[in-house]
Every structure is written in structure tokens, then in C-alpha cells.
């Protein structure tokens, strides 16, 4: 029902089981502008993979994304298209409102103050107003020139992760030469909807560290030095992830990981070492806990192993001398299988298959060396120590064997 009619609508069915595919097919039958892509199974993570499928099939000169549970005002895209065509920009950014499914109330967006501080209606380069980087990263408020995305190979990150729109946003805003902000409510974003998925568990939130690393690399790739100060502020504002942790020890582990991100992916690139944004980020994640040397991800399957097996494994790890170790115990039952210990043992509930659970937990690891175990496995302390000294391959587990970085050896 958009007043702007020159469009194609690509509906990506991401393995839905609720009858959505039948509805999509119905619209495909009655409207030649509608194309349905039916994925045979639900892809891992959030909307990144299905969105990329849609991008690959798109033929329009401009591209926009719409969440399947949101709704638009009838004139949304007519007004935004008028702005981006007039400004000849590569990206147009509109506003949005939230709609609470429970109260039925419409509210201003959570970044309304920041949006009001960016000039509207005229093209600008994000370097002229870095606050353009700090607005909400959601893609369903923007229109992109498709050739611009293709030229810079900009896509959603793919993997078993959520909040993937952050990486896309920073890649777009640091690569664009011209962005126009449109005083238009593009979308009404539904909140508190039945069945709505918001990733909140520790392993899923830990994927945010992967996004922060990726954003840092995008800023470097785009040579956008103006973005480092806003990026430091963005890292600081990610403190909500730490605040969501109900386990104080795990919250400290998140602070350790945030400090590692700052050390490796923020501070080395800040033009001004006396950066106020950097100082604030450091203060936000202040902790006395230091990174471990060894990280062990220990999968405990209660159907195959007992508490005594788990205890044997943890005791063998704690026998390591002259090295700090952290242990992430992945379990399936409601109750953590390990009581309080003095060492860094974290219990994380996960119903994911074992290797998916391993992967999800990787981003929580602060150790230089990482190993994967199952309950009942015992670690030979002397062998582990020798292995860490004799590891000769400079391979970063998170980058792959073709990306060698001095001093970052990892073994599995």
C-alpha cells in the first residue's frame, strides 16, 4: 500500500513454521512485484543470512530492508526516495517510531535526541558530523544505493550471531561519501510481540565482541580515521551487555573481554592518545581481573557424564601451575553443575549442539590459548605447558590460518 509504486518486494522465508510462507505465496500470486525466496531451513543467527539472500536477488537501483513484524506509513518510501534522489546521496536515513504490542502505544525512537542533532534534508559526509555514526544501527530506517553496497562489498555478517546490523551500519557510514538524513518516519517497529526473539543469553551477547572486532576492521579498511573517537564511545555504550549478566563473576569476564577489545581494536588506532572517549570506555569496564593464559571450554552432557567426571576435568585444569586458566562449563540442565570455586570457572547453560555451543562460547574466552574438552577429559598440566611454549604457528583462531599475526598463537 505504498504511494511509491516502482519497487520489487523480495520476501525471504527463513524456514518459518507458522504459515507465513502461504501468506507470502498468496501475495506473490496476486502482485507481480512480489518475489518469494523460500529457504529450506531456519538459518543460524539473526537476519543476516536471509537478508544477504535478498540482496543477491535484488535488481532495483536502491535497496531497503523491512522487518517482517513491522509496519510502514503509506508515504514512507515516497518521501525517503525524494530525499535521496534530490541529494544524490548513497544512503538516506529516516526516523522510526516504536509500537508496543501489549500497550498499543506509539512512542518516539530511543535515539530521537541523537537524530535531532544531525542536520536533515541536505547531503553530508559523516566526517562533518560524527554523530551520524551514533544513531541506532537498525537497517529498516535506511535506503541504500545498491551500486554503492556492491562497490564496497558491503553485506551483513553471517554466522551464529545476533545484532549483526551494527557491523553493517558502521561499514556503510564509514564508506559513504554522501548521506542524507530525512525527517520522515519510515517504520513503526513492533516491541513486546509474542514470539519476538531478543538474544540475551551470555553466549549470544558475547557475539557482540565479534561485531566490535569487525567494525574496527571496517574502519581501517575504509580509512575512516574520523570514526575512531565515536567508535570508542560506541564501545563504552555497549555496557548494557555487562549489566544484563546476573552472575557477577561472568559480568567481570565481560569487562575483561571489553578491555581486550579496547586494547587491540580501539586504542592503537585513536589519533589522540588522550582521548576522552577512550578514558570513559576504560572507566566503564574497570576491573581487577586480568586475561587468562589458557581458556578451556568444557562441555558437560548430563546424560553421558556425572558430576564426578566433571570434577575430575576441572581438578586437572586447576593443577596447571605458573599460568592462569579459565573454564567455561557448558551444561543443559536448569541447575549449574558446579558450585562456587575460587578459580575462574563459569557455568553457562546452552541447549545448542556441542560444536555450536563451543563456537558461541569462543568470544567469551580471554586466554591466549584455547582448548575444547568434554566431561571426564583430563588435562596433563606439563603437556599443556610444553605445548604453549612450543606452539610455532602464528595462527589467530578467530582470523583463520591465512591471517598470520605475530604473537597470537592458538591451539585446539
mmCIF file of C-alpha atoms in Angstrom:
data_model
loop_
_atom_site.group_PDB
_atom_site.id
_atom_site.type_symbol
_atom_site.label_atom_id
_atom_site.label_comp_id
_atom_site.label_asym_id
_atom_site.label_seq_id
_atom_site.Cartn_x
_atom_site.Cartn_y
_atom_site.Cartn_z
ATOM 1 C CA UNK A 1 0.000 0.000 0.000
ATOM 2 C CA UNK A 2 2.948 2.359 -0.521
ATOM 3 C CA UNK A 3 2.308 5.526 -2.505
ATOM 4 C CA UNK A 4 5.696 4.871 -4.143
ATOM 5 C CA UNK A 5 4.902 2.030 -6.538
ATOM 6 C CA UNK A 6 8.085 1.486 -8.553
ATOM 7 C CA UNK A 7 9.515 -1.306 -6.425
ATOM 8 C CA UNK A 8 10.004 -5.050 -6.162
ATOM 9 C CA UNK A 9 9.266 -6.788 -2.875
ATOM 10 C CA UNK A 10 11.527 -9.723 -2.048
ATOM 11 C CA UNK A 11 10.182 -11.858 0.791
ATOM 12 C CA UNK A 12 12.732 -14.246 2.290
ATOM 13 C CA UNK A 13 11.072 -17.066 4.194
ATOM 14 C CA UNK A 14 13.691 -18.155 6.729
ATOM 15 C CA UNK A 15 12.310 -21.613 7.453
ATOM 16 C CA UNK A 16 9.122 -20.359 9.128
ATOM 17 C CA UNK A 17 6.673 -22.942 10.508
ATOM 18 C CA UNK A 18 3.645 -20.742 11.237
ATOM 19 C CA UNK A 19 2.003 -20.397 7.836
ATOM 20 C CA UNK A 20 3.977 -17.310 6.787
ATOM 21 C CA UNK A 21 5.057 -18.993 3.564
ATOM 22 C CA UNK A 22 1.415 -19.450 2.469
ATOM 23 C CA UNK A 23 0.738 -15.755 3.063
ATOM 24 C CA UNK A 24 3.862 -14.781 1.113
ATOM 25 C CA UNK A 25 2.906 -17.069 -1.774
ATOM 26 C CA UNK A 26 -0.571 -15.558 -1.853
ATOM 27 C CA UNK A 27 0.863 -12.067 -2.364
ATOM 28 C CA UNK A 28 3.280 -13.417 -4.968
ATOM 29 C CA UNK A 29 0.301 -14.753 -6.912
ATOM 30 C CA UNK A 30 -1.673 -11.507 -6.931
ATOM 31 C CA UNK A 31 1.175 -8.968 -7.306
ATOM 32 C CA UNK A 32 3.900 -9.366 -9.931
ATOM 33 C CA UNK A 33 6.221 -7.119 -7.902
ATOM 34 C CA UNK A 34 6.472 -9.760 -5.169
ATOM 35 C CA UNK A 35 9.151 -12.464 -5.265
ATOM 36 C CA UNK A 36 9.379 -15.169 -2.592
ATOM 37 C CA UNK A 37 12.652 -16.877 -1.676
ATOM 38 C CA UNK A 38 11.939 -19.970 0.404
ATOM 39 C CA UNK A 39 14.914 -21.161 2.452
ATOM 40 C CA UNK A 40 14.543 -24.862 3.322
ATOM 41 C CA UNK A 41 15.529 -24.412 6.966
ATOM 42 C CA UNK A 42 15.902 -21.679 9.554
ATOM 43 C CA UNK A 43 19.377 -20.189 9.219
ATOM 44 C CA UNK A 44 21.594 -19.699 12.266
ATOM 45 C CA UNK A 45 21.817 -16.334 13.968
ATOM 46 C CA UNK A 46 19.634 -13.353 13.256
ATOM 47 C CA UNK A 47 18.531 -11.758 9.991
ATOM 48 C CA UNK A 48 21.983 -11.534 8.384
ATOM 49 C CA UNK A 49 21.937 -14.614 6.153
ATOM 50 C CA UNK A 50 18.379 -14.230 4.810
ATOM 51 C CA UNK A 51 18.987 -10.505 4.236
ATOM 52 C CA UNK A 52 22.052 -11.323 2.141
ATOM 53 C CA UNK A 53 19.980 -13.789 0.098
ATOM 54 C CA UNK A 54 17.554 -10.960 -0.593
ATOM 55 C CA UNK A 55 20.349 -8.588 -1.586
ATOM 56 C CA UNK A 56 21.699 -11.128 -4.081
ATOM 57 C CA UNK A 57 18.319 -11.299 -5.832
ATOM 58 C CA UNK A 58 17.616 -7.554 -5.799
ATOM 59 C CA UNK A 59 17.501 -5.730 -9.140
ATOM 60 C CA UNK A 60 16.421 -2.243 -8.062
ATOM 61 C CA UNK A 61 18.698 0.782 -8.140
ATOM 62 C CA UNK A 62 18.010 1.355 -4.439
ATOM 63 C CA UNK A 63 17.639 -1.112 -1.610
ATOM 64 C CA UNK A 64 15.713 -1.075 1.674
ATOM 65 C CA UNK A 65 15.019 -3.623 4.394
ATOM 66 C CA UNK A 66 11.775 -4.191 6.283
ATOM 67 C CA UNK A 67 11.344 -6.356 9.374
ATOM 68 C CA UNK A 68 8.631 -8.949 8.887
ATOM 69 C CA UNK A 69 6.780 -7.849 12.028
ATOM 70 C CA UNK A 70 6.952 -4.065 11.480
ATOM 71 C CA UNK A 71 4.599 -1.826 9.506
ATOM 72 C CA UNK A 72 5.135 1.288 7.403
ATOM 73 C CA UNK A 73 3.271 4.508 6.853
ATOM 74 C CA UNK A 74 1.809 4.715 3.304
ATOM 75 C CA UNK A 75 4.135 7.545 2.250
ATOM 76 C CA UNK A 76 7.375 6.285 3.849
ATOM 77 C CA UNK A 77 9.368 5.397 0.774
ATOM 78 C CA UNK A 78 7.945 8.129 -1.449
ATOM 79 C CA UNK A 79 9.351 10.724 0.962
ATOM 80 C CA UNK A 80 12.671 8.976 1.569
ATOM 81 C CA UNK A 81 13.221 8.384 -2.141
ATOM 82 C CA UNK A 82 12.541 12.060 -2.814
ATOM 83 C CA UNK A 83 15.273 12.948 -0.308
ATOM 84 C CA UNK A 84 17.932 10.546 -1.607
ATOM 85 C CA UNK A 85 17.276 11.450 -5.258
ATOM 86 C CA UNK A 86 17.369 15.170 -4.541
ATOM 87 C CA UNK A 87 20.583 14.887 -2.503
ATOM 88 C CA UNK A 88 22.181 12.377 -4.899
ATOM 89 C CA UNK A 89 23.425 10.554 -1.822
ATOM 90 C CA UNK A 90 24.441 6.936 -1.419
ATOM 91 C CA UNK A 91 22.427 6.465 1.756
ATOM 92 C CA UNK A 92 19.277 8.020 3.183
ATOM 93 C CA UNK A 93 18.495 7.689 6.891
ATOM 94 C CA UNK A 94 14.980 8.249 8.178
ATOM 95 C CA UNK A 95 13.475 8.073 11.629
ATOM 96 C CA UNK A 96 11.132 5.492 13.137
ATOM 97 C CA UNK A 97 8.702 5.023 15.984
ATOM 98 C CA UNK A 98 8.139 2.073 18.284
ATOM 99 C CA UNK A 99 4.793 0.318 18.683
ATOM 100 C CA UNK A 100 4.244 -1.662 21.867
ATOM 101 C CA UNK A 101 2.156 -4.733 21.101
ATOM 102 C CA UNK A 102 0.977 -5.027 24.700
ATOM 103 C CA UNK A 103 0.010 -1.429 25.476
ATOM 104 C CA UNK A 104 -0.737 -0.494 21.829
ATOM 105 C CA UNK A 105 1.153 2.751 22.386
ATOM 106 C CA UNK A 106 3.340 4.504 19.820
ATOM 107 C CA UNK A 107 6.498 6.150 21.156
ATOM 108 C CA UNK A 108 9.419 8.191 19.862
ATOM 109 C CA UNK A 109 12.540 6.237 18.873
ATOM 110 C CA UNK A 110 15.170 5.583 21.538
ATOM 111 C CA UNK A 111 17.721 7.625 19.574
ATOM 112 C CA UNK A 112 15.449 10.644 18.999
ATOM 113 C CA UNK A 113 17.831 13.040 20.780
ATOM 114 C CA UNK A 114 20.834 11.925 18.726
ATOM 115 C CA UNK A 115 18.848 12.062 15.485
ATOM 116 C CA UNK A 116 17.772 15.652 16.256
ATOM 117 C CA UNK A 117 21.433 16.715 16.425
ATOM 118 C CA UNK A 118 22.137 15.725 12.821
ATOM 119 C CA UNK A 119 21.190 18.163 10.001
ATOM 120 C CA UNK A 120 18.324 16.901 7.852
ATOM 121 C CA UNK A 121 17.468 17.424 4.203
ATOM 122 C CA UNK A 122 20.968 18.150 2.872
ATOM 123 C CA UNK A 123 23.758 15.735 1.949
ATOM 124 C CA UNK A 124 26.607 15.425 4.423
ATOM 125 C CA UNK A 125 29.710 13.343 4.929
ATOM 126 C CA UNK A 126 29.740 11.537 8.285
ATOM 127 C CA UNK A 127 33.119 13.146 8.959
ATOM 128 C CA UNK A 128 31.357 16.526 9.066
ATOM 129 C CA UNK A 129 29.068 15.311 11.838
ATOM 130 C CA UNK A 130 30.323 12.121 13.532
ATOM 131 C CA UNK A 131 27.056 11.913 15.473
ATOM 132 C CA UNK A 132 25.708 10.402 12.273
ATOM 133 C CA UNK A 133 27.624 7.279 13.287
ATOM 134 C CA UNK A 134 25.983 7.126 16.706
ATOM 135 C CA UNK A 135 22.341 6.792 15.726
ATOM 136 C CA UNK A 136 20.658 3.413 16.083
ATOM 137 C CA UNK A 137 22.192 0.970 13.625
ATOM 138 C CA UNK A 138 18.913 -0.639 12.550
ATOM 139 C CA UNK A 139 18.734 -1.113 8.754
ATOM 140 C CA UNK A 140 14.963 -0.744 8.443
ATOM 141 C CA UNK A 141 15.195 3.054 8.621
ATOM 142 C CA UNK A 142 17.563 3.453 5.670
ATOM 143 C CA UNK A 143 17.601 3.369 1.880
ATOM 144 C CA UNK A 144 20.872 2.378 0.203
ATOM 145 C CA UNK A 145 22.098 2.836 -3.335
ATOM 146 C CA UNK A 146 22.654 -0.757 -4.415
ATOM 147 C CA UNK A 147 25.694 0.017 -6.578
ATOM 148 C CA UNK A 148 27.337 1.636 -3.534
ATOM 149 C CA UNK A 149 26.889 -1.534 -1.475
ATOM 150 C CA UNK A 150 28.248 -3.645 -4.330
ATOM 151 C CA UNK A 151 31.223 -1.349 -4.930
ATOM 152 C CA UNK A 152 32.334 -1.647 -1.298
ATOM 153 C CA UNK A 153 31.280 -5.303 -0.936
ATOM 154 C CA UNK A 154 29.033 -4.408 1.984
ATOM 155 C CA UNK A 155 26.916 -7.256 3.319
ATOM 156 C CA UNK A 156 25.563 -8.417 6.632
ATOM 157 C CA UNK A 157 27.993 -10.571 8.620
ATOM 158 C CA UNK A 158 26.930 -14.209 8.584
ATOM 159 C CA UNK A 159 27.174 -16.679 11.427
ATOM 160 C CA UNK A 160 25.635 -17.827 14.656
ATOM 161 C CA UNK A 161 25.196 -14.297 15.956
ATOM 162 C CA UNK A 162 22.665 -11.552 16.565
ATOM 163 C CA UNK A 163 22.859 -7.714 16.465
ATOM 164 C CA UNK A 164 24.537 -8.060 13.049
ATOM 165 C CA UNK A 165 23.111 -4.726 11.898
ATOM 166 C CA UNK A 166 25.836 -2.919 13.900
ATOM 167 C CA UNK A 167 28.624 -4.122 11.616
ATOM 168 C CA UNK A 168 26.612 -3.220 8.508
ATOM 169 C CA UNK A 169 25.850 0.267 9.859
ATOM 170 C CA UNK A 170 29.477 1.162 10.592
ATOM 171 C CA UNK A 171 30.652 -0.248 7.287
ATOM 172 C CA UNK A 172 28.062 1.834 5.422
ATOM 173 C CA UNK A 173 28.604 5.064 7.340
ATOM 174 C CA UNK A 174 32.414 4.968 7.124
ATOM 175 C CA UNK A 175 32.436 4.094 3.409
ATOM 176 C CA UNK A 176 29.760 6.534 2.229
ATOM 177 C CA UNK A 177 30.767 9.798 0.631
ATOM 178 C CA UNK A 178 27.308 11.316 0.996
ATOM 179 C CA UNK A 179 24.475 10.597 3.440
ATOM 180 C CA UNK A 180 21.183 12.440 3.725
ATOM 181 C CA UNK A 181 19.035 12.401 6.863
ATOM 182 C CA UNK A 182 15.335 12.540 6.132
ATOM 183 C CA UNK A 183 12.777 13.913 8.636
ATOM 184 C CA UNK A 184 10.471 11.005 7.806
ATOM 185 C CA UNK A 185 9.049 8.220 9.978
ATOM 186 C CA UNK A 186 9.945 5.233 7.840
ATOM 187 C CA UNK A 187 8.913 2.354 10.059
ATOM 188 C CA UNK A 188 6.850 1.516 13.132
ATOM 189 C CA UNK A 189 8.954 -1.051 14.961
ATOM 190 C CA UNK A 190 6.918 -3.501 16.991
ATOM 191 C CA UNK A 191 8.050 -4.252 20.537
ATOM 192 C CA UNK A 192 6.925 -6.877 23.062
ATOM 193 C CA UNK A 193 5.443 -9.004 20.327
ATOM 194 C CA UNK A 194 4.565 -12.587 21.181
ATOM 195 C CA UNK A 195 7.270 -14.846 19.802
ATOM 196 C CA UNK A 196 9.732 -11.990 19.300
ATOM 197 C CA UNK A 197 13.315 -13.124 19.767
ATOM 198 C CA UNK A 198 15.832 -10.905 21.521
ATOM 199 C CA UNK A 199 19.159 -12.578 22.181
ATOM 200 C CA UNK A 200 20.012 -12.123 25.855
ATOM 201 C CA UNK A 201 21.917 -15.244 26.921
ATOM 202 C CA UNK A 202 25.621 -14.805 27.673
ATOM 203 C CA UNK A 203 26.988 -16.703 24.630
ATOM 204 C CA UNK A 204 24.731 -14.811 22.229
ATOM 205 C CA UNK A 205 25.609 -11.459 23.771
ATOM 206 C CA UNK A 206 29.294 -12.409 23.623
ATOM 207 C CA UNK A 207 28.979 -12.340 19.825
ATOM 208 C CA UNK A 208 28.996 -8.559 20.232
ATOM 209 C CA UNK A 209 32.774 -8.796 20.687
ATOM 210 C CA UNK A 210 32.940 -10.279 17.200
ATOM 211 C CA UNK A 211 30.981 -7.293 15.884
ATOM 212 C CA UNK A 212 33.288 -4.813 17.637
ATOM 213 C CA UNK A 213 36.321 -6.508 16.111
ATOM 214 C CA UNK A 214 34.667 -6.462 12.686
ATOM 215 C CA UNK A 215 33.716 -2.777 12.992
ATOM 216 C CA UNK A 216 37.310 -1.898 13.850
ATOM 217 C CA UNK A 217 38.471 -3.702 10.718
ATOM 218 C CA UNK A 218 35.844 -1.898 8.606
ATOM 219 C CA UNK A 219 37.044 1.482 9.890
ATOM 220 C CA UNK A 220 40.600 0.532 8.985
ATOM 221 C CA UNK A 221 39.525 -0.764 5.562
ATOM 222 C CA UNK A 222 37.621 2.448 4.803
ATOM 223 C CA UNK A 223 40.464 4.649 6.142
ATOM 224 C CA UNK A 224 37.862 6.487 8.231
ATOM 225 C CA UNK A 225 40.070 7.959 10.955
ATOM 226 C CA UNK A 226 37.261 10.320 11.941
ATOM 227 C CA UNK A 227 35.325 7.289 13.221
ATOM 228 C CA UNK A 228 37.700 6.122 15.964
ATOM 229 C CA UNK A 229 36.504 8.567 18.623
ATOM 230 C CA UNK A 230 32.805 7.775 18.033
ATOM 231 C CA UNK A 231 33.694 4.082 17.962
ATOM 232 C CA UNK A 232 35.302 4.349 21.414
ATOM 233 C CA UNK A 233 32.056 5.931 22.639
ATOM 234 C CA UNK A 234 30.061 3.133 20.996
ATOM 235 C CA UNK A 235 32.159 0.523 22.824
ATOM 236 C CA UNK A 236 31.550 2.320 26.116
ATOM 237 C CA UNK A 237 27.794 2.371 25.491
ATOM 238 C CA UNK A 238 27.816 -1.380 24.977
ATOM 239 C CA UNK A 239 27.985 -1.633 28.789
ATOM 240 C CA UNK A 240 24.347 -2.782 28.692
ATOM 241 C CA UNK A 241 25.716 -6.220 27.804
ATOM 242 C CA UNK A 242 27.637 -6.394 31.071
ATOM 243 C CA UNK A 243 24.693 -5.039 33.030
ATOM 244 C CA UNK A 244 22.459 -7.850 31.744
ATOM 245 C CA UNK A 245 24.619 -10.512 33.359
ATOM 246 C CA UNK A 246 23.031 -11.917 36.521
ATOM 247 C CA UNK A 247 26.217 -13.740 37.512
ATOM 248 C CA UNK A 248 28.686 -11.155 38.944
ATOM 249 C CA UNK A 249 31.675 -13.334 38.001
ATOM 250 C CA UNK A 250 30.512 -13.579 34.409
ATOM 251 C CA UNK A 251 29.955 -9.812 34.347
ATOM 252 C CA UNK A 252 33.615 -9.401 35.319
ATOM 253 C CA UNK A 253 34.597 -11.722 32.481
ATOM 254 C CA UNK A 254 32.696 -9.494 30.061
ATOM 255 C CA UNK A 255 34.637 -6.485 31.398
ATOM 256 C CA UNK A 256 37.883 -8.349 30.770
ATOM 257 C CA UNK A 257 36.832 -9.015 27.186
ATOM 258 C CA UNK A 258 35.760 -5.411 26.648
ATOM 259 C CA UNK A 259 39.197 -4.282 27.829
ATOM 260 C CA UNK A 260 40.818 -6.680 25.378
ATOM 261 C CA UNK A 261 38.754 -5.195 22.564
ATOM 262 C CA UNK A 262 39.813 -1.694 23.613
ATOM 263 C CA UNK A 263 43.479 -2.754 23.837
ATOM 264 C CA UNK A 264 43.551 -4.482 20.471
ATOM 265 C CA UNK A 265 40.942 -2.780 18.310
ATOM 266 C CA UNK A 266 40.420 0.764 19.597
ATOM 267 C CA UNK A 267 43.370 2.361 21.388
ATOM 268 C CA UNK A 268 46.071 1.555 18.783
ATOM 269 C CA UNK A 269 44.145 3.493 16.141
ATOM 270 C CA UNK A 270 42.976 6.561 18.048
ATOM 271 C CA UNK A 271 44.773 9.633 16.664
ATOM 272 C CA UNK A 272 44.684 11.324 20.094
ATOM 273 C CA UNK A 273 46.043 9.107 22.874
ATOM 274 C CA UNK A 274 44.483 11.474 25.415
ATOM 275 C CA UNK A 275 41.049 10.670 24.021
ATOM 276 C CA UNK A 276 38.221 11.413 26.452
ATOM 277 C CA UNK A 277 36.092 8.738 24.818
ATOM 278 C CA UNK A 278 38.845 6.173 25.423
ATOM 279 C CA UNK A 279 39.187 7.228 29.066
ATOM 280 C CA UNK A 280 35.431 6.875 29.574
ATOM 281 C CA UNK A 281 35.411 3.428 27.989
ATOM 282 C CA UNK A 282 38.267 2.339 30.224
ATOM 283 C CA UNK A 283 36.444 3.627 33.300
ATOM 284 C CA UNK A 284 33.213 1.885 32.290
ATOM 285 C CA UNK A 285 34.881 -1.525 32.151
ATOM 286 C CA UNK A 286 37.306 -1.070 35.033
ATOM 287 C CA UNK A 287 38.179 -4.445 36.576
ATOM 288 C CA UNK A 288 40.976 -6.003 38.600
ATOM 289 C CA UNK A 289 40.607 -9.274 36.712
ATOM 290 C CA UNK A 290 43.234 -9.894 34.045
ATOM 291 C CA UNK A 291 43.025 -12.042 30.907
ATOM 292 C CA UNK A 292 43.809 -15.702 31.417
ATOM 293 C CA UNK A 293 46.610 -17.505 29.646
ATOM 294 C CA UNK A 294 44.529 -20.625 28.974
ATOM 295 C CA UNK A 295 40.822 -20.890 28.146
ATOM 296 C CA UNK A 296 39.102 -24.268 28.411
ATOM 297 C CA UNK A 297 35.600 -24.787 27.049
ATOM 298 C CA UNK A 298 34.260 -27.863 28.817
ATOM 299 C CA UNK A 299 31.073 -29.476 27.537
ATOM 300 C CA UNK A 300 29.145 -31.362 30.224
ATOM 301 C CA UNK A 301 26.448 -33.683 28.896
ATOM 302 C CA UNK A 302 24.499 -34.799 31.966
ATOM 303 C CA UNK A 303 23.149 -37.835 30.098
ATOM 304 C CA UNK A 304 26.633 -39.195 29.421
ATOM 305 C CA UNK A 305 28.743 -37.919 32.297
ATOM 306 C CA UNK A 306 28.281 -37.437 36.017
ATOM 307 C CA UNK A 307 29.406 -34.738 38.407
ATOM 308 C CA UNK A 308 32.431 -36.849 39.327
ATOM 309 C CA UNK A 309 33.597 -36.768 35.673
ATOM 310 C CA UNK A 310 33.220 -33.012 35.567
ATOM 311 C CA UNK A 311 35.099 -32.668 38.854
ATOM 312 C CA UNK A 312 37.988 -34.761 37.510
ATOM 313 C CA UNK A 313 38.247 -32.482 34.467
ATOM 314 C CA UNK A 314 38.175 -29.236 36.436
ATOM 315 C CA UNK A 315 40.649 -30.513 39.030
ATOM 316 C CA UNK A 316 43.105 -31.441 36.285
ATOM 317 C CA UNK A 317 42.834 -27.926 34.839
ATOM 318 C CA UNK A 318 43.318 -26.328 38.242
ATOM 319 C CA UNK A 319 46.546 -28.297 38.575
ATOM 320 C CA UNK A 320 48.147 -26.007 35.987
ATOM 321 C CA UNK A 321 50.964 -24.093 37.646
ATOM 322 C CA UNK A 322 52.568 -20.784 36.796
ATOM 323 C CA UNK A 323 49.651 -19.996 34.461
ATOM 324 C CA UNK A 324 46.137 -18.631 34.827
ATOM 325 C CA UNK A 325 43.272 -20.671 33.423
ATOM 326 C CA UNK A 326 39.571 -20.036 32.934
ATOM 327 C CA UNK A 327 36.980 -22.748 32.433
ATOM 328 C CA UNK A 328 33.605 -22.400 30.727
ATOM 329 C CA UNK A 329 31.345 -25.294 31.687
ATOM 330 C CA UNK A 330 28.536 -25.728 29.155
ATOM 331 C CA UNK A 331 25.568 -27.610 30.589
ATOM 332 C CA UNK A 332 21.971 -28.374 29.598
ATOM 333 C CA UNK A 333 20.010 -28.781 32.836
ATOM 334 C CA UNK A 334 18.417 -25.955 34.803
ATOM 335 C CA UNK A 335 20.882 -26.095 37.698
ATOM 336 C CA UNK A 336 24.598 -25.289 37.248
ATOM 337 C CA UNK A 337 26.638 -28.460 37.804
ATOM 338 C CA UNK A 338 29.467 -26.659 39.613
ATOM 339 C CA UNK A 339 29.271 -24.833 42.922
ATOM 340 C CA UNK A 340 31.323 -21.824 43.938
ATOM 341 C CA UNK A 341 35.072 -22.121 43.381
ATOM 342 C CA UNK A 342 37.959 -19.758 43.905
ATOM 343 C CA UNK A 343 39.216 -20.267 40.363
ATOM 344 C CA UNK A 344 37.659 -18.833 37.200
ATOM 345 C CA UNK A 345 35.005 -21.433 36.483
ATOM 346 C CA UNK A 346 31.913 -20.140 34.673
ATOM 347 C CA UNK A 347 28.756 -22.187 34.198
ATOM 348 C CA UNK A 348 26.790 -21.404 31.038
ATOM 349 C CA UNK A 349 23.541 -23.086 30.126
ATOM 350 C CA UNK A 350 23.285 -23.966 26.442
ATOM 351 C CA UNK A 351 20.871 -26.194 24.563
ATOM 352 C CA UNK A 352 22.791 -25.817 21.312
ATOM 353 C CA UNK A 353 24.546 -28.812 19.711
ATOM 354 C CA UNK A 354 28.021 -29.292 21.119
ATOM 355 C CA UNK A 355 30.079 -27.664 18.351
ATOM 356 C CA UNK A 356 27.671 -24.778 18.031
ATOM 357 C CA UNK A 357 27.897 -24.302 21.814
ATOM 358 C CA UNK A 358 31.695 -24.329 21.554
ATOM 359 C CA UNK A 359 31.623 -21.670 18.837
ATOM 360 C CA UNK A 360 29.198 -19.455 20.737
ATOM 361 C CA UNK A 361 31.444 -19.504 23.794
ATOM 362 C CA UNK A 362 34.666 -18.647 21.954
ATOM 363 C CA UNK A 363 34.019 -14.921 22.179
ATOM 364 C CA UNK A 364 33.958 -15.109 25.986
ATOM 365 C CA UNK A 365 37.477 -16.523 26.102
ATOM 366 C CA UNK A 366 40.235 -14.163 27.167
ATOM 367 C CA UNK A 367 43.044 -16.730 27.002
ATOM 368 C CA UNK A 368 45.891 -16.693 24.548
ATOM 369 C CA UNK A 369 45.435 -20.452 24.194
ATOM 370 C CA UNK A 370 42.103 -22.248 23.857
ATOM 371 C CA UNK A 371 41.197 -25.925 24.239
ATOM 372 C CA UNK A 372 37.900 -27.821 23.947
ATOM 373 C CA UNK A 373 37.048 -30.650 26.348
ATOM 374 C CA UNK A 374 34.239 -32.933 27.439
ATOM 375 C CA UNK A 375 33.472 -34.022 30.983
ATOM 376 C CA UNK A 376 35.846 -36.775 32.025
ATOM 377 C CA UNK A 377 38.733 -35.483 29.903
ATOM 378 C CA UNK A 378 41.830 -34.795 31.940
ATOM 379 C CA UNK A 379 44.428 -32.179 31.192
ATOM 380 C CA UNK A 380 48.074 -33.102 31.637
ATOM 381 C CA UNK A 381 49.455 -29.891 33.099
ATOM 382 C CA UNK A 382 53.027 -30.488 31.952
ATOM 383 C CA UNK A 383 51.983 -31.327 28.383
ATOM 384 C CA UNK A 384 49.798 -28.222 28.135
ATOM 385 C CA UNK A 385 52.628 -26.031 29.400
ATOM 386 C CA UNK A 386 55.058 -27.557 26.877
ATOM 387 C CA UNK A 387 52.537 -27.176 24.055
ATOM 388 C CA UNK A 388 52.068 -23.498 24.775
ATOM 389 C CA UNK A 389 55.824 -22.912 24.742
ATOM 390 C CA UNK A 390 56.410 -24.909 21.580
ATOM 391 C CA UNK A 391 53.478 -23.648 19.510
ATOM 392 C CA UNK A 392 55.170 -22.388 16.383
ATOM 393 C CA UNK A 393 52.285 -21.384 14.141
ATOM 394 C CA UNK A 394 51.267 -17.739 14.346
ATOM 395 C CA UNK A 395 47.612 -18.529 13.729
ATOM 396 C CA UNK A 396 44.782 -16.462 15.144
ATOM 397 C CA UNK A 397 41.847 -18.808 15.734
ATOM 398 C CA UNK A 398 39.375 -16.021 15.009
ATOM 399 C CA UNK A 399 41.029 -14.997 11.723
ATOM 400 C CA UNK A 400 41.939 -18.306 10.106
ATOM 401 C CA UNK A 401 45.237 -19.819 9.097
ATOM 402 C CA UNK A 402 45.783 -17.399 6.216
ATOM 403 C CA UNK A 403 45.770 -14.349 8.500
ATOM 404 C CA UNK A 404 49.031 -14.599 10.441
ATOM 405 C CA UNK A 405 49.603 -12.121 13.226
ATOM 406 C CA UNK A 406 52.734 -12.152 15.308
ATOM 407 C CA UNK A 407 52.330 -13.222 18.904
ATOM 408 C CA UNK A 408 48.805 -14.610 18.610
ATOM 409 C CA UNK A 409 49.260 -18.374 18.651
ATOM 410 C CA UNK A 410 46.238 -20.552 19.396
ATOM 411 C CA UNK A 411 45.873 -24.303 19.698
ATOM 412 C CA UNK A 412 42.825 -26.507 19.864
#
